[in-house]
Amino acid sequence: MLLVLLLIVILIGAGFALKLLWWIAIAVLVLWALGFVFRTAEGGGRRRRWYRW
């Protein structure tokens, strides 16, 4: 019985962590898309990257 309760707690914690990671991934995707918008707006014909890699 204790093992089943422990498994349930672990799965609920993993579910919360995965949901949090999905929200972080969505936020990064939005920032990435905004980077393309700002790059094309300020480019003026030049191909310039908005990141340093």
Coordinates of C-alpha atoms in Angstrom, one line a residue:
M1 CA 0.0 0.0 0.0
L2 CA 2.8 2.4 0.9
L3 CA 4.6 1.5 -2.4
V4 CA 1.5 2.4 -4.4
L5 CA 1.1 5.7 -2.6
L6 CA 4.8 6.5 -3.2
L7 CA 4.3 5.7 -6.9
I8 CA 1.3 8.0 -7.1
V9 CA 3.2 10.8 -5.5
I10 CA 6.1 10.3 -7.9
L11 CA 3.8 10.3 -10.9
I12 CA 2.0 13.4 -9.8
G13 CA 5.4 15.2 -9.3
A14 CA 6.5 14.1 -12.7
G15 CA 3.3 15.3 -14.3
F16 CA 3.7 18.7 -12.7
A17 CA 7.3 18.9 -13.8
L18 CA 6.4 18.0 -17.4
K19 CA 3.6 20.6 -17.4
L20 CA 6.1 23.2 -16.2
L21 CA 8.5 22.2 -18.9
W22 CA 5.8 22.5 -21.6
W23 CA 5.1 26.1 -20.4
I24 CA 8.8 26.9 -20.5
A25 CA 9.1 25.4 -24.0
I26 CA 6.2 27.6 -25.2
A27 CA 7.8 30.7 -23.7
V28 CA 11.1 30.0 -25.4
L29 CA 9.3 29.4 -28.7
V30 CA 7.5 32.7 -28.5
L31 CA 10.8 34.5 -27.7
W32 CA 12.4 32.7 -30.6
A33 CA 9.6 33.8 -33.0
L34 CA 9.9 37.4 -31.7
G35 CA 13.6 37.3 -32.4
F36 CA 12.8 36.7 -36.1
V37 CA 10.3 39.5 -36.2
F38 CA 12.7 42.0 -34.6
R39 CA 15.6 40.8 -36.8
T40 CA 13.6 41.4 -40.0
A41 CA 12.3 44.8 -38.7
E42 CA 15.7 46.2 -37.9
G43 CA 17.7 44.4 -40.6
G44 CA 17.5 47.0 -43.4
G45 CA 18.7 44.5 -46.0
R46 CA 21.5 43.1 -43.9
R47 CA 21.4 39.5 -42.6
R48 CA 22.2 39.9 -39.0
R49 CA 21.6 37.3 -36.3
W50 CA 19.9 38.3 -33.0
Y51 CA 21.9 35.8 -31.1
R52 CA 25.6 35.4 -30.6
W53 CA 26.2 31.7 -31.6

